[in-house]
């Protein structure tokens, strides 16, 4: 783990280091998780590439059918996969800083251009400017985070519906949805063919080290991923 790398560099015990920069849960997962991992029967066999057990559990958890759900090595892998699937070099994405920095990083890995529409002083989305930029720049997708990292602000239904009306693929990152009073919008992907919703066990379950993320996708997109 990164803690051990930092331990060697700083000359401090790994247990004495608390990382604060990546929003990991300093308390770790519930003890049942360690017990379950200790009882893994087939760690020497490659996993089911379709993650059928996990997706069935997530379907029950979210109320969305398994055929809409895809599991990845963290939500981060899914962000990169989405971009590889929809972007050609030179295509554009919309990013609304200050926010999670992986969207911009993966855009540059995928040779895409980033149109930045900064949030307003209260950290809410600048909807008028987003509408203008989508019309003017014709981006392929927009990344939205609710609750947002780093400020925790949430996107209301009215604003989200306005953006879903635009001709752009909307990727809604719900990494922190369990820490807010919001309901997840995972089931919305059945009504909106241009919506993807991302979730992760890193934050909700304190399992950042296991790299397990998942997402809800329209059927028209999931088959390519
Ligand atoms: C932590 C975080 C992620 C990354 O999730 P992983 O599943 O660990 O890759 C994605 N989005 C946001 C907004 C985050 O803060």
mmCIF file of C-alpha atoms and ligand atoms in Angstrom:
data_model
loop_
_atom_site.group_PDB
_atom_site.id
_atom_site.type_symbol
_atom_site.label_atom_id
_atom_site.label_comp_id
_atom_site.label_asym_id
_atom_site.label_seq_id
_atom_site.Cartn_x
_atom_site.Cartn_y
_atom_site.Cartn_z
ATOM 1 C CA UNK A 1 0.000 0.000 0.000
ATOM 2 C CA UNK A 2 0.985 3.624 -0.505
ATOM 3 C CA UNK A 3 1.259 3.925 3.284
ATOM 4 C CA UNK A 4 4.270 1.580 3.268
ATOM 5 C CA UNK A 5 5.934 3.598 0.515
ATOM 6 C CA UNK A 6 5.402 6.774 2.572
ATOM 7 C CA UNK A 7 6.614 4.953 5.695
ATOM 8 C CA UNK A 8 9.976 4.166 4.045
ATOM 9 C CA UNK A 9 10.297 7.702 2.699
ATOM 10 C CA UNK A 10 9.363 9.487 5.943
ATOM 11 C CA UNK A 11 10.905 7.057 8.452
ATOM 12 C CA UNK A 12 7.592 6.656 10.309
ATOM 13 C CA UNK A 13 5.576 3.525 11.076
ATOM 14 C CA UNK A 14 2.812 2.829 8.504
ATOM 15 C CA UNK A 15 0.243 2.748 11.355
ATOM 16 C CA UNK A 16 1.245 6.314 12.294
ATOM 17 C CA UNK A 17 0.501 7.696 8.843
ATOM 18 C CA UNK A 18 -2.992 8.957 8.042
ATOM 19 C CA UNK A 19 -3.380 10.000 4.412
ATOM 20 C CA UNK A 20 -5.835 12.822 3.901
ATOM 21 C CA UNK A 21 -5.389 13.659 0.216
ATOM 22 C CA UNK A 22 -7.488 10.915 -1.411
ATOM 23 C CA UNK A 23 -10.542 10.732 0.887
ATOM 24 C CA UNK A 24 -9.782 7.169 2.001
ATOM 25 C CA UNK A 25 -11.686 6.007 5.079
ATOM 26 C CA UNK A 26 -9.102 6.135 7.924
ATOM 27 C CA UNK A 27 -11.092 3.551 9.922
ATOM 28 C CA UNK A 28 -11.093 0.937 7.171
ATOM 29 C CA UNK A 29 -13.894 -1.486 6.362
ATOM 30 C CA UNK A 30 -16.083 -3.384 8.862
ATOM 31 C CA UNK A 31 -14.390 -6.508 10.383
ATOM 32 C CA UNK A 32 -16.696 -8.811 8.362
ATOM 33 C CA UNK A 33 -14.799 -7.717 5.250
ATOM 34 C CA UNK A 34 -11.458 -9.068 6.533
ATOM 35 C CA UNK A 35 -13.176 -12.330 7.495
ATOM 36 C CA UNK A 36 -14.742 -12.684 4.035
ATOM 37 C CA UNK A 37 -11.434 -11.952 2.292
ATOM 38 C CA UNK A 38 -9.645 -14.473 4.536
ATOM 39 C CA UNK A 39 -12.115 -17.114 3.392
ATOM 40 C CA UNK A 40 -11.672 -16.607 -0.374
ATOM 41 C CA UNK A 41 -11.847 -20.068 -1.916
ATOM 42 C CA UNK A 42 -10.386 -19.436 -5.376
ATOM 43 C CA UNK A 43 -7.946 -16.511 -5.255
ATOM 44 C CA UNK A 44 -5.663 -18.418 -7.685
ATOM 45 C CA UNK A 45 -8.327 -18.545 -10.414
ATOM 46 C CA UNK A 46 -9.143 -15.557 -12.655
ATOM 47 C CA UNK A 47 -12.393 -13.899 -11.640
ATOM 48 C CA UNK A 48 -15.653 -14.102 -13.569
ATOM 49 C CA UNK A 49 -15.137 -11.454 -16.292
ATOM 50 C CA UNK A 50 -18.832 -10.574 -16.028
ATOM 51 C CA UNK A 51 -18.796 -10.260 -12.186
ATOM 52 C CA UNK A 52 -22.178 -11.998 -12.080
ATOM 53 C CA UNK A 53 -22.425 -12.414 -8.277
ATOM 54 C CA UNK A 54 -21.436 -8.842 -7.539
ATOM 55 C CA UNK A 55 -23.694 -7.409 -10.238
ATOM 56 C CA UNK A 56 -26.645 -9.417 -8.911
ATOM 57 C CA UNK A 57 -25.998 -8.002 -5.428
ATOM 58 C CA UNK A 58 -25.677 -4.490 -6.854
ATOM 59 C CA UNK A 59 -28.939 -4.904 -8.760
ATOM 60 C CA UNK A 60 -30.672 -5.719 -5.488
ATOM 61 C CA UNK A 61 -28.935 -2.802 -3.770
ATOM 62 C CA UNK A 62 -29.793 -0.250 -6.474
ATOM 63 C CA UNK A 63 -33.091 -1.432 -7.892
ATOM 64 C CA UNK A 64 -31.558 -1.476 -11.379
ATOM 65 C CA UNK A 65 -31.319 -4.661 -13.482
ATOM 66 C CA UNK A 66 -27.904 -6.377 -13.830
ATOM 67 C CA UNK A 67 -27.837 -5.852 -17.613
ATOM 68 C CA UNK A 68 -27.342 -2.114 -16.967
ATOM 69 C CA UNK A 69 -24.509 -2.607 -14.447
ATOM 70 C CA UNK A 70 -20.790 -2.872 -15.194
ATOM 71 C CA UNK A 71 -18.023 -3.437 -12.628
ATOM 72 C CA UNK A 72 -14.517 -2.010 -13.013
ATOM 73 C CA UNK A 73 -11.172 -1.733 -11.202
ATOM 74 C CA UNK A 74 -12.415 1.311 -9.361
ATOM 75 C CA UNK A 75 -14.619 4.016 -10.833
ATOM 76 C CA UNK A 76 -11.333 5.338 -12.226
ATOM 77 C CA UNK A 77 -11.078 2.454 -14.696
ATOM 78 C CA UNK A 78 -14.648 3.105 -15.836
ATOM 79 C CA UNK A 79 -13.899 6.820 -16.431
ATOM 80 C CA UNK A 80 -11.010 5.823 -18.718
ATOM 81 C CA UNK A 81 -13.066 3.100 -20.455
ATOM 82 C CA UNK A 82 -15.894 5.535 -21.178
ATOM 83 C CA UNK A 83 -13.482 8.000 -22.737
ATOM 84 C CA UNK A 84 -11.769 5.294 -24.816
ATOM 85 C CA UNK A 85 -15.184 4.209 -26.032
ATOM 86 C CA UNK A 86 -16.612 7.605 -27.007
ATOM 87 C CA UNK A 87 -13.665 9.905 -27.790
ATOM 88 C CA UNK A 88 -11.487 10.255 -30.867
ATOM 89 C CA UNK A 89 -8.281 12.323 -30.575
ATOM 90 C CA UNK A 90 -9.226 16.012 -30.697
ATOM 91 C CA UNK A 91 -12.771 15.435 -29.386
ATOM 92 C CA UNK A 92 -13.890 17.595 -26.464
ATOM 93 C CA UNK A 93 -15.205 16.984 -22.956
ATOM 94 C CA UNK A 94 -16.707 19.474 -20.486
ATOM 95 C CA UNK A 95 -15.221 19.612 -16.976
ATOM 96 C CA UNK A 96 -16.586 21.782 -14.141
ATOM 97 C CA UNK A 97 -13.737 22.653 -11.766
ATOM 98 C CA UNK A 98 -13.004 22.661 -8.922
ATOM 99 C CA UNK A 99 -13.736 18.930 -9.048
ATOM 100 C CA UNK A 100 -12.183 15.447 -9.143
ATOM 101 C CA UNK A 101 -9.047 15.712 -11.295
ATOM 102 C CA UNK A 102 -9.157 12.299 -13.015
ATOM 103 C CA UNK A 103 -11.553 13.540 -15.726
ATOM 104 C CA UNK A 104 -8.967 16.032 -16.943
ATOM 105 C CA UNK A 105 -6.126 13.514 -16.557
ATOM 106 C CA UNK A 106 -7.924 10.772 -18.512
ATOM 107 C CA UNK A 107 -8.961 13.287 -21.169
ATOM 108 C CA UNK A 108 -5.295 14.051 -21.810
ATOM 109 C CA UNK A 109 -4.433 10.319 -21.844
ATOM 110 C CA UNK A 110 -7.133 9.930 -24.515
ATOM 111 C CA UNK A 111 -5.904 12.967 -26.504
ATOM 112 C CA UNK A 112 -9.149 14.856 -25.884
ATOM 113 C CA UNK A 113 -9.539 18.588 -25.276
ATOM 114 C CA UNK A 114 -11.020 19.852 -22.001
ATOM 115 C CA UNK A 115 -13.572 22.688 -22.063
ATOM 116 C CA UNK A 116 -13.631 24.088 -18.529
ATOM 117 C CA UNK A 117 -16.855 25.601 -17.213
ATOM 118 C CA UNK A 118 -15.911 26.710 -13.674
ATOM 119 C CA UNK A 119 -18.465 26.356 -10.902
ATOM 120 C CA UNK A 120 -20.091 29.512 -9.479
ATOM 121 C CA UNK A 121 -18.765 31.023 -6.207
ATOM 122 C CA UNK A 122 -21.155 28.808 -4.174
ATOM 123 C CA UNK A 123 -19.794 25.742 -6.084
ATOM 124 C CA UNK A 124 -23.058 25.165 -7.952
ATOM 125 C CA UNK A 125 -22.906 24.414 -11.679
ATOM 126 C CA UNK A 126 -22.951 27.324 -14.124
ATOM 127 C CA UNK A 127 -25.848 25.891 -16.134
ATOM 128 C CA UNK A 128 -26.165 28.832 -18.567
ATOM 129 C CA UNK A 129 -22.493 28.550 -19.466
ATOM 130 C CA UNK A 130 -22.687 24.741 -19.773
ATOM 131 C CA UNK A 131 -25.608 25.086 -22.225
ATOM 132 C CA UNK A 132 -23.665 27.681 -24.214
ATOM 133 C CA UNK A 133 -20.455 25.615 -24.318
ATOM 134 C CA UNK A 134 -22.243 22.430 -25.379
ATOM 135 C CA UNK A 135 -23.912 24.306 -28.253
ATOM 136 C CA UNK A 136 -20.742 26.143 -29.248
ATOM 137 C CA UNK A 137 -18.027 23.479 -28.767
ATOM 138 C CA UNK A 138 -20.034 20.294 -29.452
ATOM 139 C CA UNK A 139 -18.294 18.172 -26.759
ATOM 140 C CA UNK A 140 -18.884 14.410 -26.704
ATOM 141 C CA UNK A 141 -19.361 14.200 -22.936
ATOM 142 C CA UNK A 142 -19.636 16.153 -19.703
ATOM 143 C CA UNK A 143 -18.468 14.967 -16.285
ATOM 144 C CA UNK A 144 -20.589 15.941 -13.268
ATOM 145 C CA UNK A 145 -19.902 15.026 -9.643
ATOM 146 C CA UNK A 146 -22.664 14.895 -7.034
ATOM 147 C CA UNK A 147 -21.816 15.244 -4.201
ATOM 148 C CA UNK A 148 -18.845 17.111 -5.632
ATOM 149 C CA UNK A 149 -15.256 16.454 -4.589
ATOM 150 C CA UNK A 150 -13.867 18.658 -2.958
ATOM 151 C CA UNK A 151 -16.794 20.813 -1.694
ATOM 152 C CA UNK A 152 -19.661 18.324 -1.179
ATOM 153 C CA UNK A 153 -22.245 20.354 -3.120
ATOM 154 C CA UNK A 154 -25.008 18.378 -4.822
ATOM 155 C CA UNK A 155 -26.753 18.723 -8.182
ATOM 156 C CA UNK A 156 -30.545 19.083 -8.005
ATOM 157 C CA UNK A 157 -32.987 17.319 -10.353
ATOM 158 C CA UNK A 158 -33.876 20.493 -12.225
ATOM 159 C CA UNK A 159 -30.260 21.264 -13.163
ATOM 160 C CA UNK A 160 -29.492 17.644 -14.003
ATOM 161 C CA UNK A 161 -32.554 17.394 -16.264
ATOM 162 C CA UNK A 162 -31.533 20.588 -18.085
ATOM 163 C CA UNK A 163 -28.120 19.090 -18.844
ATOM 164 C CA UNK A 164 -29.637 15.734 -19.837
ATOM 165 C CA UNK A 165 -31.695 17.604 -22.446
ATOM 166 C CA UNK A 166 -28.499 18.658 -24.225
ATOM 167 C CA UNK A 167 -26.951 16.604 -27.057
ATOM 168 C CA UNK A 168 -24.088 15.298 -24.892
ATOM 169 C CA UNK A 169 -23.244 12.139 -22.924
ATOM 170 C CA UNK A 170 -23.573 12.933 -19.195
ATOM 171 C CA UNK A 171 -21.326 11.019 -16.781
ATOM 172 C CA UNK A 172 -22.617 11.552 -13.242
ATOM 173 C CA UNK A 173 -20.027 10.544 -10.627
ATOM 174 C CA UNK A 174 -21.736 9.511 -7.376
ATOM 175 C CA UNK A 175 -18.628 8.378 -5.449
ATOM 176 C CA UNK A 176 -19.980 10.065 -2.278
ATOM 177 C CA UNK A 177 -23.731 9.575 -2.674
ATOM 178 C CA UNK A 178 -23.956 7.426 0.489
ATOM 179 C CA UNK A 179 -22.661 10.376 2.534
ATOM 180 C CA UNK A 180 -25.464 12.721 1.451
ATOM 181 C CA UNK A 181 -29.242 12.759 1.706
ATOM 182 C CA UNK A 182 -29.424 12.301 -2.084
ATOM 183 C CA UNK A 183 -30.935 9.243 -3.680
ATOM 184 C CA UNK A 184 -28.683 7.658 -6.289
ATOM 185 C CA UNK A 185 -29.753 8.353 -9.885
ATOM 186 C CA UNK A 186 -28.646 4.893 -11.090
ATOM 187 C CA UNK A 187 -32.176 3.938 -12.181
ATOM 188 C CA UNK A 188 -32.391 7.093 -14.344
ATOM 189 C CA UNK A 189 -30.245 5.382 -17.016
ATOM 190 C CA UNK A 190 -33.389 3.517 -18.115
ATOM 191 C CA UNK A 191 -35.110 6.816 -18.961
ATOM 192 C CA UNK A 192 -32.089 8.731 -20.254
ATOM 193 C CA UNK A 193 -30.083 7.180 -23.062
ATOM 194 C CA UNK A 194 -27.285 9.751 -22.571
ATOM 195 C CA UNK A 195 -26.696 9.163 -18.830
ATOM 196 C CA UNK A 196 -24.026 7.071 -17.077
ATOM 197 C CA UNK A 197 -23.861 6.954 -13.243
ATOM 198 C CA UNK A 198 -20.653 5.898 -11.479
ATOM 199 C CA UNK A 199 -20.369 4.502 -7.937
ATOM 200 C CA UNK A 200 -17.545 2.949 -5.913
ATOM 201 C CA UNK A 201 -16.777 0.750 -2.905
ATOM 202 C CA UNK A 202 -13.696 2.905 -2.205
ATOM 203 C CA UNK A 203 -15.654 5.511 -0.281
ATOM 204 C CA UNK A 204 -18.921 3.794 0.690
ATOM 205 C CA UNK A 205 -17.187 0.728 2.150
ATOM 206 C CA UNK A 206 -13.655 1.942 2.974
ATOM 207 C CA UNK A 207 -12.199 -0.404 0.333
ATOM 208 C CA UNK A 208 -10.071 1.878 -1.845
ATOM 209 C CA UNK A 209 -7.259 -0.713 -1.819
ATOM 210 C CA UNK A 210 -9.392 -3.414 -3.464
ATOM 211 C CA UNK A 211 -10.205 -1.279 -6.550
ATOM 212 C CA UNK A 212 -13.889 -2.067 -6.978
ATOM 213 C CA UNK A 213 -16.101 0.443 -8.731
ATOM 214 C CA UNK A 214 -19.283 0.086 -10.736
ATOM 215 C CA UNK A 215 -21.609 2.013 -12.925
ATOM 216 C CA UNK A 216 -25.111 2.177 -14.373
ATOM 217 C CA UNK A 217 -25.232 2.439 -18.153
ATOM 218 C CA UNK A 218 -27.825 2.692 -20.908
ATOM 219 C CA UNK A 219 -27.967 -0.582 -22.872
ATOM 220 C CA UNK A 220 -26.895 1.242 -26.038
ATOM 221 C CA UNK A 221 -23.486 1.977 -24.464
ATOM 222 C CA UNK A 222 -22.798 -0.957 -22.117
ATOM 223 C CA UNK A 223 -22.455 -3.495 -24.925
ATOM 224 C CA UNK A 224 -19.439 -1.610 -26.324
ATOM 225 C CA UNK A 225 -17.785 -1.307 -22.897
HETATM 226 C C1 LIG B 1 -12.398 8.694 -5.036
HETATM 227 C C2 LIG B 1 -13.161 9.128 -6.215
HETATM 228 C C3 LIG B 1 -13.281 8.303 -7.334
HETATM 229 C C4 LIG B 1 -12.429 7.084 -7.519
HETATM 230 O O1 LIG B 1 -13.037 5.949 -7.197
HETATM 231 P P1 LIG B 1 -12.272 4.548 -7.327
HETATM 232 O O2 LIG B 1 -13.404 3.610 -7.372
HETATM 233 O O3 LIG B 1 -11.422 4.409 -6.110
HETATM 234 O O4 LIG B 1 -11.451 4.570 -8.588
HETATM 235 C C5 LIG B 1 -14.116 8.699 -8.379
HETATM 236 N N1 LIG B 1 -14.761 9.872 -8.334
HETATM 237 C C6 LIG B 1 -14.644 10.702 -7.283
HETATM 238 C C7 LIG B 1 -15.394 11.995 -7.289
HETATM 239 C C8 LIG B 1 -13.835 10.366 -6.200
HETATM 240 O O5 LIG B 1 -13.664 11.228 -5.194
#
